Amino acid sequence: MRFTKGARIAAGTAVLALGLAACGSATSTGGASADQPVRMELGEPQKLFYPGDTVESEGAEVLAAVFAPLVTYDDEKQAVNGVAESIETTDNRVWTIKIKPGYTWQDEKGSPLVAQNYVDAWNYAANQDNAQAANGFFNRVEGWADLNPGEGNSVAAGGKMKGLKVVDENTFRVTLSTPFSQFKTMLGYTAFYPLPSSAFGGDGKITEAYAKQPIGQGLFRFDKPYNKGTDQAINLTRYDKFPGKKPKFDKLQFKLYTSPETAFNDLSAGNLDIHDSLPPSAISRAKAEFGERYIDQADAALAYIGFPLQYNKTYANVKVREAISLAIDRKTISETVFSGTRAPADDFINPLLDGYRQGACAVCAYDPARAKTQYAEANGPKTLELGYNSDGPHKEWIEAVANSLRANLDVQVTVKPFEKFASILDELDQKTYGGMFRMGWAIDYPSAENYLTPVFSTVAIKTGSNYAGWSNKEFDDLLAKGDSAPTQAQGLKFYQQADDILIRELPYIPVYFYRINAAFSQNVKGVKINLLNQVDWAEVEKTV
C-alpha cells in the first residue's frame, strides 16, 4: 500500500547538519467529556472512498473502520477468517468462500450482506473502464484479461470476470487463471471489500454520493458526506448492528492534518487522542511525556527513494542509481534522525516477514568513496531533485538524504516538499513530476510477494503502484512461478530470485525499515496498531 506515515529526533552531524529545534511541551488534558469522540490524526486521503480506488494508507485507515474484511491476521501473521465463515480450495485455483450470516449494510433497512455484493465489487474494481487503482489485485482471477483489453479498447457492456460465480446467497466461487497458494492471505486487503447495490448508479458506476459517504458493513458508519479539500475532519458513529466484537465507544473522528508536528502539539494539549505517525522531532520527548502511552513496535513497512524511469531518462543508468544508493548514510539517518527507531534497509523485503535476507542489497551499504567514483564514471547528473510529502514525518530524513548526496557525490540537490501526500501521488500518476521521490510501502497482506507484485510488476504500472514504470520480463516470470508454487514456502524461493533482480536493477532504493512510533492521550486506553498499520478499534476504550 502506498504509505505516507512513519515515526521519527534530530541532532546534527557534519554531514546531516539538520539543526532541528524542539517543539513546545503543552500538557493540558483538554477537558475531555463523556460525549467527545475518540480523535485520531490523519493526513488527507488521496481520493474519495471508492474501496477499489483506495491504495494509500490514509483512505485505507478510514475504510478499515467502516468495512469488515473477509480475513484478518493473527500474531503469527497468518490469515484467519473474519467475515468469511470458510475459504476452501483443493487445488489453489478454485476457491469457495462462504460468508457468515448476520452481517448487514449500514443503510436504513440494515440490508443483509450477500455473496453478490463481493462479486459486484470485484468485477467493478477489475474493469479497466472504471479506472480503479486496485485493478491489478484481481489479475489472477480468470477473465480479468477480458475486462482489461488495453488502451483504446473498451470492455463490452456488462462485462464480468468468468472466474466469479455466486453459488448461493452466502457463498461465491473464485476461479483463478493459475493456482495461487496465497489467495486467502490477500483477502484482508481494502480492494476485496464488498459493495452494496446502492453504491451503483443507473449507469453501473459507483456514485460520487456513495464515495463521499460510503455504506459499509463494519464497526462504524459515516455521519455525513465527506467533502474532500474543505472538510478538516471525518466523523463516524458506531454501527450497533455489527455482529462481531464492537467498539466500547460511540464516536470516532479522524482529524486531518498537513503537519505531523501540529498534530503532536494537539496530542500534548489533549486536543487529539491518537497520533500514529510521530515526527522525528517528537520521539524522545514522546517517550518521556507519554510513558506507557507511547508505542514503539516493529513495523512491516519500508521506505524508499524512487526514480520515474519510464518518463525521465536522467536516471536510466543503473550505475548512477547504485552510486546514489551507496552515498546514503542509512545508519546515521536511522540512529540520529529517528533516535534509533529505524533500521537501515538492506533488502526489498522487510525482516518481519519470511523471505528477508540480511545484507542482500550490497549497494545499500554506505560507501561514499565508491559512490563518488562510480557516479563520476557513469557521468551522473550534476543536479538532482528529491520530492516528498510534508504532511507526513519525512522532512528531516529527506533533508538528510539530500545532504548525503551533496557531500558524497559533489552534486546540487533541491528538496521539493509537496503539501499533501495526495499531491505527489497525483503528479506521479500523471507523469508530471520528474524528480526522485520519497515513497513507502505498508503491506496489504503478510507475504513477501506483496513487496514485489503491486510495486514493481509490469501490470502494476497501470493498475498498481509501480511509479518507476519499471518493467522486467524475468522478474514477472519469477513472480508467476512463485504464485503457482503449491505452498507459500515453495513459492518463496522464486520471490527471492525476483527480489535479486530488484537489487540488481534498483528501480527504487530501499532506505530504512520502519518502526511504529505512536502515542495516545489520557482520554483512551487499549490502543493497539495491527500488522496493516491500522488501529484495532474494537480494543480501544475511553477513560472518561
Coordinates of C-alpha atoms in Angstrom, one line a residue:
M1 CA 0.0 0.0 0.0
R2 CA 1.3 3.4 -0.8
F3 CA 2.4 4.7 2.5
T4 CA 2.5 8.2 3.9
K5 CA 3.2 7.6 7.6
G6 CA 6.1 6.8 9.7
A7 CA 7.7 7.7 13.0
R8 CA 10.6 9.7 13.9
I9 CA 14.9 13.3 16.7
A10 CA 17.2 15.1 15.2
A11 CA 20.6 16.2 16.2
G12 CA 23.1 17.3 13.5
T13 CA 26.2 15.6 12.3
A14 CA 28.7 17.2 10.0
V15 CA 27.1 15.5 7.0
L16 CA 23.4 15.8 8.0
A17 CA 23.5 19.3 9.5
L18 CA 19.9 19.2 10.4
G19 CA 19.8 21.7 13.2
L20 CA 16.2 20.9 14.3
A21 CA 14.6 22.9 17.1
A22 CA 12.5 21.2 19.7
C23 CA 8.7 21.7 19.8
G24 CA 6.8 23.2 22.7
S25 CA 5.6 21.0 25.6
A26 CA 2.0 21.8 26.5
T27 CA 0.5 19.1 28.7
S28 CA -3.1 20.1 29.2
T29 CA -5.6 17.2 29.2
G30 CA -8.0 19.2 27.1
G31 CA -11.0 18.8 29.3
A32 CA -12.4 15.6 27.8
S33 CA -16.2 15.0 28.1
A34 CA -18.2 11.8 28.0
D35 CA -19.7 12.6 24.6
Q36 CA -16.4 13.6 23.0
P37 CA -15.3 11.4 20.1
V38 CA -12.1 9.5 20.1
R39 CA -9.9 11.7 17.9
M40 CA -7.2 10.3 15.6
E41 CA -4.7 12.2 13.4
L42 CA -4.8 11.5 9.7
G43 CA -3.4 13.0 6.5
E44 CA -5.9 13.9 3.8
P45 CA -6.9 10.8 1.8
Q46 CA -5.8 11.0 -1.8
K47 CA -9.3 10.3 -3.2
L48 CA -12.9 9.8 -2.2
F49 CA -13.8 6.5 -0.7
Y50 CA -14.0 4.1 -3.5
P51 CA -12.7 0.8 -2.0
G52 CA -11.2 -0.3 -5.3
D53 CA -9.5 3.0 -5.8
T54 CA -8.1 3.4 -2.3
V55 CA -4.5 2.2 -2.3
E56 CA -2.9 4.6 0.2
S57 CA -2.7 4.5 3.9
E58 CA -4.9 7.5 4.8
G59 CA -8.0 6.4 2.9
A60 CA -7.5 2.8 3.9
E61 CA -7.4 3.7 7.6
V62 CA -10.9 5.3 7.3
L63 CA -12.3 2.4 5.2
A64 CA -11.0 -0.1 7.7
A65 CA -13.2 1.5 10.3
V66 CA -16.2 1.3 8.1
F67 CA -15.8 -2.2 6.4
A68 CA -15.1 -5.6 7.8
P69 CA -12.7 -7.8 5.8
L70 CA -13.1 -11.4 4.8
V71 CA -9.9 -12.3 6.8
T72 CA -7.8 -10.7 9.5
Y73 CA -4.3 -11.7 10.6
D74 CA -3.2 -13.3 13.9
D75 CA 0.1 -12.7 15.8
E76 CA 1.8 -15.3 13.6
K77 CA 0.9 -13.3 10.5
Q78 CA -1.5 -16.0 9.4
A79 CA -4.9 -15.2 7.7
V80 CA -7.8 -16.1 10.0
N81 CA -11.5 -15.9 9.0
G82 CA -13.2 -12.6 9.6
V83 CA -16.4 -12.1 7.7
A84 CA -15.7 -15.4 6.0
E85 CA -17.1 -18.5 7.6
S86 CA -14.9 -20.6 5.4
I87 CA -12.4 -20.3 2.5
E88 CA -11.7 -23.6 0.9
T89 CA -9.7 -25.0 -2.0
T90 CA -8.3 -28.3 -3.1
D91 CA -6.0 -27.1 -5.8
N92 CA -5.2 -23.4 -5.0
R93 CA -7.0 -22.4 -8.2
V94 CA -10.7 -22.8 -7.4
W95 CA -11.7 -21.2 -4.1
T96 CA -15.1 -21.3 -2.4
I97 CA -15.9 -18.5 0.0
K98 CA -18.8 -18.7 2.4
I99 CA -19.7 -15.6 4.4
K100 CA -21.0 -15.7 8.0
P101 CA -24.7 -14.8 8.5
G102 CA -25.7 -11.7 10.4
Y103 CA -23.6 -9.0 8.7
T104 CA -25.7 -6.1 7.4
W105 CA -25.2 -2.9 5.5
Q106 CA -25.3 0.4 7.3
D107 CA -28.4 1.6 5.4
E108 CA -31.8 2.4 6.7
K109 CA -33.0 -1.1 6.2
G110 CA -30.0 -2.9 7.5
S111 CA -29.9 -4.9 4.3
P112 CA -28.1 -8.2 4.6
L113 CA -24.6 -8.7 3.3
V114 CA -24.8 -11.3 0.4
A115 CA -22.3 -13.1 -1.8
Q116 CA -23.4 -11.0 -4.8
N117 CA -22.0 -7.9 -3.1
Y118 CA -18.5 -9.3 -3.4
V119 CA -18.9 -10.4 -7.0
D120 CA -20.2 -6.9 -8.0
A121 CA -17.5 -5.1 -6.1
W122 CA -14.7 -7.2 -7.5
N123 CA -16.0 -7.0 -11.1
Y124 CA -16.2 -3.3 -10.8
A125 CA -12.7 -2.8 -9.5
A126 CA -11.2 -5.2 -12.1
N127 CA -12.8 -3.3 -15.1
Q128 CA -10.3 -1.0 -16.8
D129 CA -13.1 1.4 -17.8
N130 CA -13.7 2.2 -14.2
A131 CA -10.0 3.2 -13.7
Q132 CA -9.7 1.8 -10.2
A133 CA -6.2 1.9 -8.8
A134 CA -6.5 -1.6 -7.2
N135 CA -7.4 -3.2 -10.5
G136 CA -4.2 -5.2 -10.6
F137 CA -5.1 -7.1 -7.5
F138 CA -7.6 -9.0 -9.5
N139 CA -5.4 -10.0 -12.4
R140 CA -5.2 -13.6 -11.1
V141 CA -8.9 -14.1 -11.5
E142 CA -10.0 -15.9 -14.6
G143 CA -11.5 -13.4 -17.0
W144 CA -9.6 -10.4 -15.8
A145 CA -7.9 -10.0 -19.2
D146 CA -11.3 -9.7 -20.8
L147 CA -12.0 -6.7 -18.6
N148 CA -8.6 -5.2 -19.5
P149 CA -8.2 -5.3 -23.3
G150 CA -5.8 -2.4 -23.2
E151 CA -5.7 1.3 -24.0
G152 CA -8.0 2.3 -26.8
N153 CA -10.2 -0.8 -26.4
S154 CA -13.4 -0.7 -24.3
V155 CA -14.9 -3.5 -22.3
A156 CA -18.2 -5.0 -23.5
A157 CA -21.2 -3.6 -21.7
G158 CA -22.0 -5.6 -18.6
G159 CA -18.6 -7.3 -18.7
K160 CA -17.8 -9.6 -15.8
M161 CA -14.9 -12.0 -14.9
K162 CA -15.9 -15.5 -15.7
G163 CA -13.9 -16.6 -12.6
L164 CA -16.5 -15.1 -10.2
K165 CA -19.7 -17.1 -9.6
V166 CA -22.4 -16.8 -6.9
V167 CA -23.2 -20.2 -5.6
D168 CA -26.0 -19.2 -3.1
E169 CA -26.9 -16.1 -1.0
N170 CA -23.9 -16.6 1.3
T171 CA -21.4 -18.4 -1.0
F172 CA -19.4 -17.5 -4.1
R173 CA -16.7 -19.2 -6.0
V174 CA -13.5 -17.7 -7.3
T175 CA -11.6 -19.4 -10.1
L176 CA -8.1 -18.2 -10.8
S177 CA -6.2 -18.4 -14.1
T178 CA -3.5 -20.4 -12.4
P179 CA -3.0 -21.7 -8.9
F180 CA -2.0 -19.2 -6.3
S181 CA -1.4 -20.5 -2.8
Q182 CA -1.6 -17.1 -1.1
F183 CA -5.0 -16.1 -2.4
K184 CA -6.7 -16.4 1.0
T185 CA -3.9 -14.2 2.5
M186 CA -4.8 -11.4 0.1
L187 CA -8.4 -11.1 1.2
G188 CA -7.9 -8.8 4.2
Y189 CA -6.9 -6.0 1.8
T190 CA -9.1 -3.0 1.1
A191 CA -9.6 -3.9 -2.6
F192 CA -11.5 -7.0 -1.6
Y193 CA -14.2 -5.3 0.4
P194 CA -17.8 -5.8 -0.9
L195 CA -20.2 -3.1 -2.1
P196 CA -24.0 -2.7 -1.5
S197 CA -26.2 -2.5 -4.5
S198 CA -27.0 1.1 -3.5
A199 CA -23.4 2.0 -4.3
F200 CA -24.1 1.8 -8.1
G201 CA -26.0 4.3 -10.2
G202 CA -28.2 3.7 -13.2
D203 CA -25.1 3.7 -15.4
G204 CA -23.5 0.9 -13.4
K205 CA -20.8 3.2 -11.9
I206 CA -20.2 3.8 -8.2
T207 CA -21.8 7.2 -7.5
E208 CA -19.9 10.1 -6.1
A209 CA -22.5 10.4 -3.4
Y210 CA -21.6 6.9 -2.2
A211 CA -17.8 7.6 -2.4
K212 CA -18.4 10.7 -0.2
Q213 CA -20.4 8.7 2.4
P214 CA -19.7 5.0 1.9
I215 CA -22.0 2.5 3.4
G216 CA -20.1 -0.4 4.9
Q217 CA -20.7 -3.4 7.0
G218 CA -18.1 -2.8 9.7
L219 CA -17.6 -1.2 13.0
F220 CA -18.5 2.4 12.2
R221 CA -20.7 4.4 9.8
F222 CA -20.3 7.8 8.3
D223 CA -22.2 10.6 9.9
K224 CA -22.3 12.8 6.8
P225 CA -20.7 13.1 3.4
Y226 CA -17.0 13.9 3.3
N227 CA -16.1 16.9 1.1
K228 CA -12.5 16.4 0.1
G229 CA -10.4 19.6 0.2
T230 CA -12.6 21.5 2.6
D231 CA -13.6 19.2 5.5
Q232 CA -11.0 19.1 8.2
A233 CA -12.5 16.0 9.9
I234 CA -14.3 12.8 9.1
N235 CA -16.9 11.8 11.7
L236 CA -18.1 8.3 12.3
T237 CA -20.6 6.6 14.7
R238 CA -20.5 3.1 16.0
Y239 CA -22.7 0.7 14.0
D240 CA -24.6 -1.2 16.7
K241 CA -25.8 -3.9 14.3
F242 CA -22.3 -5.1 13.7
P243 CA -22.4 -8.8 14.7
G244 CA -18.7 -9.1 15.8
K245 CA -16.8 -7.5 18.7
K246 CA -17.9 -3.9 18.9
P247 CA -16.0 -0.8 19.9
K248 CA -16.6 0.4 23.5
F249 CA -17.2 4.0 22.5
D250 CA -19.8 5.7 20.3
K251 CA -18.0 8.3 18.2
L252 CA -14.8 8.3 16.2
Q253 CA -13.3 11.3 14.5
F254 CA -10.4 11.4 12.0
K255 CA -8.8 14.9 12.2
L256 CA -7.0 15.9 9.1
Y257 CA -3.6 17.5 9.4
T258 CA -1.0 18.8 6.9
S259 CA 1.7 18.8 9.6
P260 CA 2.6 15.9 12.0
E261 CA 4.2 18.5 14.3
T262 CA 0.9 20.3 14.7
A263 CA -0.8 17.0 15.3
F264 CA 1.7 16.2 18.0
N265 CA 1.2 19.5 19.7
D266 CA -2.5 18.9 19.7
L267 CA -1.9 15.4 21.2
S268 CA 0.2 17.0 24.0
A269 CA -2.5 19.6 24.6
G270 CA -5.3 17.0 24.9
N271 CA -6.9 18.1 21.6
L272 CA -6.1 14.8 19.9
D273 CA -6.2 11.2 21.3
I274 CA -4.2 9.1 18.9
H275 CA -1.2 10.0 16.8
D276 CA 0.4 7.0 15.0
S277 CA 3.0 8.9 12.9
L278 CA 5.1 11.0 15.3
P279 CA 7.5 13.4 13.7
P280 CA 11.3 12.8 14.3
S281 CA 11.5 15.9 16.5
A282 CA 9.0 14.4 18.9
I283 CA 10.2 10.9 19.5
S284 CA 12.5 11.4 22.5
R285 CA 10.1 13.8 24.0
A286 CA 7.1 11.4 23.5
K287 CA 8.9 8.6 25.3
A288 CA 9.3 10.8 28.4
E289 CA 6.0 12.7 28.2
F290 CA 3.6 9.8 27.4
G291 CA 5.3 6.9 29.3
E292 CA 3.2 3.8 28.9
R293 CA 1.0 5.6 26.4
Y294 CA 4.0 5.7 24.0
I295 CA 4.1 2.9 21.4
D296 CA 7.3 1.6 19.8
Q297 CA 6.8 -1.6 17.9
A298 CA 8.1 -3.4 14.9
D299 CA 6.5 -2.5 11.6
A300 CA 6.5 -4.3 8.2
A301 CA 6.8 -1.1 6.2
L302 CA 9.7 0.0 4.1
A303 CA 10.9 3.5 3.0
Y304 CA 12.3 4.1 -0.5
I305 CA 13.7 6.7 -2.8
G306 CA 12.1 6.2 -6.2
F307 CA 13.0 7.1 -9.8
P308 CA 10.5 7.9 -12.5
L309 CA 12.3 5.7 -15.0
Q310 CA 9.5 5.4 -17.5
Y311 CA 9.4 9.0 -18.5
N312 CA 12.7 10.6 -17.2
K313 CA 15.9 9.2 -18.7
T314 CA 18.1 11.1 -16.2
Y315 CA 18.3 8.1 -14.0
A316 CA 18.4 5.4 -16.8
N317 CA 21.9 4.2 -16.0
V318 CA 21.8 1.7 -13.1
K319 CA 25.3 2.7 -12.2
V320 CA 24.0 6.1 -11.4
R321 CA 21.3 4.7 -9.2
E322 CA 23.7 2.4 -7.5
A323 CA 26.0 5.4 -6.7
I324 CA 23.1 7.3 -5.2
S325 CA 22.3 4.3 -3.0
L326 CA 25.9 3.9 -1.9
A327 CA 26.1 7.6 -1.0
I328 CA 23.2 7.5 1.5
D329 CA 24.2 7.2 5.2
R330 CA 21.4 5.0 6.3
K331 CA 22.9 4.2 9.7
T332 CA 23.2 7.8 10.7
I333 CA 19.7 8.6 9.4
S334 CA 18.3 5.7 11.4
E335 CA 20.2 6.4 14.6
T336 CA 20.2 10.2 14.6
V337 CA 17.2 11.4 12.7
F338 CA 14.9 8.7 14.1
S339 CA 16.5 8.2 17.5
G340 CA 17.3 4.6 16.8
T341 CA 13.7 3.7 15.9
R342 CA 14.6 2.7 12.3
A343 CA 16.9 0.1 10.8
P344 CA 18.9 0.6 7.6
A345 CA 17.2 -1.2 4.8
D346 CA 19.3 -3.9 3.1
D347 CA 16.6 -5.8 1.2
F348 CA 13.3 -5.1 -0.6
I349 CA 11.5 -7.5 1.8
N350 CA 11.0 -6.4 5.5
P351 CA 12.6 -8.5 8.3
L352 CA 9.2 -9.1 9.9
L353 CA 8.2 -11.5 7.0
D354 CA 9.6 -14.7 5.7
G355 CA 11.9 -14.1 2.7
Y356 CA 14.1 -11.3 4.2
R357 CA 17.8 -11.9 3.8
Q358 CA 20.2 -9.8 5.8
G359 CA 22.7 -7.9 3.6
A360 CA 21.0 -9.0 0.4
C361 CA 21.4 -5.5 -1.1
A362 CA 25.1 -4.9 -1.2
V363 CA 24.8 -1.4 -2.8
C364 CA 22.6 -0.5 0.2
A365 CA 25.8 -0.3 2.3
Y366 CA 27.3 3.1 2.9
D367 CA 30.4 3.5 0.7
P368 CA 31.0 7.2 -0.1
A369 CA 34.3 6.7 -1.8
R370 CA 33.0 4.1 -4.2
A371 CA 29.8 6.2 -4.7
K372 CA 31.7 9.3 -5.8
T373 CA 34.0 7.4 -8.1
Q374 CA 31.2 5.4 -9.7
Y375 CA 28.9 8.4 -10.1
A376 CA 31.6 10.3 -11.9
E377 CA 32.5 7.4 -14.1
A378 CA 28.8 7.0 -15.0
N379 CA 28.5 10.7 -15.8
G380 CA 25.8 11.2 -13.3
P381 CA 23.8 14.4 -13.4
K382 CA 25.2 17.5 -11.7
T383 CA 21.8 18.5 -10.3
L384 CA 19.2 16.3 -8.6
E385 CA 15.7 16.9 -7.2
L386 CA 14.1 15.0 -4.4
G387 CA 10.4 15.3 -3.7
Y388 CA 8.5 14.3 -0.6
N389 CA 5.1 15.0 1.1
S390 CA 5.3 17.4 4.1
D391 CA 2.0 16.1 5.6
G392 CA 4.0 13.1 6.9
P393 CA 7.1 13.0 9.1
H394 CA 9.6 13.0 6.2
K395 CA 11.3 16.4 6.0
E396 CA 14.1 15.5 8.3
W397 CA 15.2 12.3 6.7
I398 CA 14.8 13.5 3.2
E399 CA 17.0 16.5 4.0
A400 CA 19.5 14.1 5.5
V401 CA 19.5 12.0 2.3
A402 CA 19.9 15.2 0.3
N403 CA 22.9 16.2 2.5
S404 CA 24.5 12.8 2.0
L405 CA 24.2 13.2 -1.8
R406 CA 25.6 16.7 -1.7
A407 CA 28.6 15.7 0.4
N408 CA 29.4 12.4 -1.3
L409 CA 28.5 12.9 -4.9
D410 CA 29.5 16.6 -5.2
V411 CA 26.1 17.5 -6.7
Q412 CA 23.5 20.1 -6.2
V413 CA 20.3 18.7 -4.7
T414 CA 17.0 20.5 -4.5
V415 CA 14.5 19.2 -2.0
K416 CA 10.9 19.8 -3.1
P417 CA 8.1 19.5 -0.5
F418 CA 4.5 18.7 -1.6
E419 CA 1.9 19.9 0.9
K420 CA 0.0 16.6 0.8
F421 CA 0.8 13.0 0.0
A422 CA -2.2 13.1 -2.4
S423 CA -0.4 15.8 -4.4
I424 CA 2.8 13.9 -5.1
L425 CA 0.8 10.8 -5.9
D426 CA -1.3 12.7 -8.4
E427 CA 1.8 14.1 -10.1
L428 CA 3.4 10.7 -10.3
D429 CA 0.2 9.2 -11.7
Q430 CA 0.0 12.0 -14.3
K431 CA 3.8 11.6 -15.0
T432 CA 4.3 15.3 -14.5
Y433 CA 7.0 15.1 -11.7
G434 CA 10.4 14.0 -13.0
G435 CA 12.5 14.2 -9.8
M436 CA 13.5 11.4 -7.4
F437 CA 10.7 10.9 -4.9
R438 CA 10.1 9.7 -1.4
M439 CA 7.9 6.6 -1.3
G440 CA 6.9 4.0 1.3
W441 CA 5.2 0.7 1.3
A442 CA 3.0 -0.7 4.1
I443 CA 1.9 -4.3 3.4
D444 CA -1.6 -5.0 2.2
Y445 CA -1.3 -8.6 3.4
P446 CA 1.6 -10.5 5.1
S447 CA 3.5 -12.1 2.2
A448 CA 6.9 -11.4 0.6
E449 CA 5.0 -11.3 -2.7
N450 CA 3.3 -8.1 -1.5
Y451 CA 6.5 -6.2 -1.6
L452 CA 7.0 -7.2 -5.2
T453 CA 3.9 -7.5 -7.4
P454 CA 2.0 -4.3 -6.5
V455 CA 5.1 -2.1 -6.6
F456 CA 7.4 -3.4 -9.3
S457 CA 5.5 -5.8 -11.7
T458 CA 4.7 -4.7 -15.2
V459 CA 0.9 -4.9 -14.6
A460 CA 1.3 -2.5 -11.6
I461 CA 2.4 0.3 -14.0
K462 CA -1.2 0.9 -15.0
T463 CA -3.1 -0.9 -12.3
G464 CA -0.9 -0.6 -9.2
S465 CA 1.8 1.4 -7.5
N466 CA 4.7 1.0 -9.9
Y467 CA 5.6 4.7 -10.1
A468 CA 9.0 3.9 -11.5
G469 CA 7.3 2.5 -14.6
W470 CA 10.0 -0.2 -14.5
S471 CA 9.3 -3.5 -16.4
N472 CA 11.3 -6.7 -16.4
K473 CA 10.1 -9.9 -18.0
E474 CA 12.4 -12.1 -16.0
F475 CA 11.1 -10.5 -12.8
D476 CA 7.4 -11.0 -13.9
D477 CA 8.1 -14.6 -14.8
L478 CA 9.6 -15.4 -11.4
L479 CA 6.6 -13.8 -9.7
A480 CA 4.4 -16.1 -11.8
K481 CA 6.4 -19.2 -10.7
G482 CA 6.2 -18.1 -7.1
D483 CA 2.4 -17.6 -7.4
S484 CA 1.8 -21.0 -8.8
A485 CA 4.0 -22.9 -6.3
P486 CA 2.0 -25.5 -4.3
T487 CA 2.8 -23.8 -1.0
Q488 CA 3.9 -20.3 0.2
A489 CA 7.2 -21.8 1.4
Q490 CA 7.9 -23.3 -2.0
G491 CA 7.0 -20.0 -3.7
L492 CA 9.4 -18.1 -1.5
K493 CA 12.5 -19.1 -3.4
F494 CA 11.1 -17.6 -6.6
Y495 CA 10.1 -14.4 -4.9
Q496 CA 13.6 -14.1 -3.5
Q497 CA 15.0 -14.6 -7.0
A498 CA 12.7 -11.8 -8.2
D499 CA 14.0 -9.7 -5.2
D500 CA 17.5 -10.3 -6.5
I501 CA 16.5 -8.7 -9.8
L502 CA 15.3 -5.6 -8.0
I503 CA 18.6 -5.4 -6.1
R504 CA 20.4 -5.7 -9.4
E505 CA 18.2 -3.1 -11.2
L506 CA 17.3 -0.7 -8.4
P507 CA 14.1 0.9 -9.7
Y508 CA 13.7 2.1 -6.1
I509 CA 16.4 2.5 -3.4
P510 CA 15.5 0.9 0.0
V511 CA 16.4 3.3 2.7
Y512 CA 15.1 2.1 6.0
F513 CA 12.7 -0.3 7.7
Y514 CA 10.0 1.4 9.7
R515 CA 9.0 1.0 13.3
I516 CA 5.7 2.3 14.6
N517 CA 6.1 5.3 16.9
A518 CA 2.8 6.4 18.2
A519 CA 1.3 7.9 21.4
F520 CA -2.2 8.4 22.8
S521 CA -3.8 10.7 25.3
Q522 CA -5.1 10.1 28.8
N523 CA -8.6 10.0 27.4
V524 CA -8.2 6.5 25.9
K525 CA -6.6 3.1 26.7
G526 CA -6.1 -0.2 24.9
V527 CA -4.7 1.4 21.7
K528 CA -3.2 -1.3 19.5
I529 CA -1.9 -1.0 16.0
N530 CA -2.1 -4.1 13.8
L531 CA 0.1 -5.5 11.1
L532 CA -1.5 -3.4 8.4
N533 CA -0.7 -0.2 10.4
Q534 CA -4.3 0.3 11.4
V535 CA -5.8 0.9 14.8
D536 CA -7.8 -2.1 16.2
W537 CA -10.8 -0.1 17.2
A538 CA -12.6 -2.9 19.0
E539 CA -9.8 -2.8 21.7
V540 CA -9.9 0.9 22.3
E541 CA -11.7 2.3 25.3
K542 CA -12.4 5.8 26.6
T543 CA -11.3 6.6 30.1
V544 CA -13.9 9.4 30.6

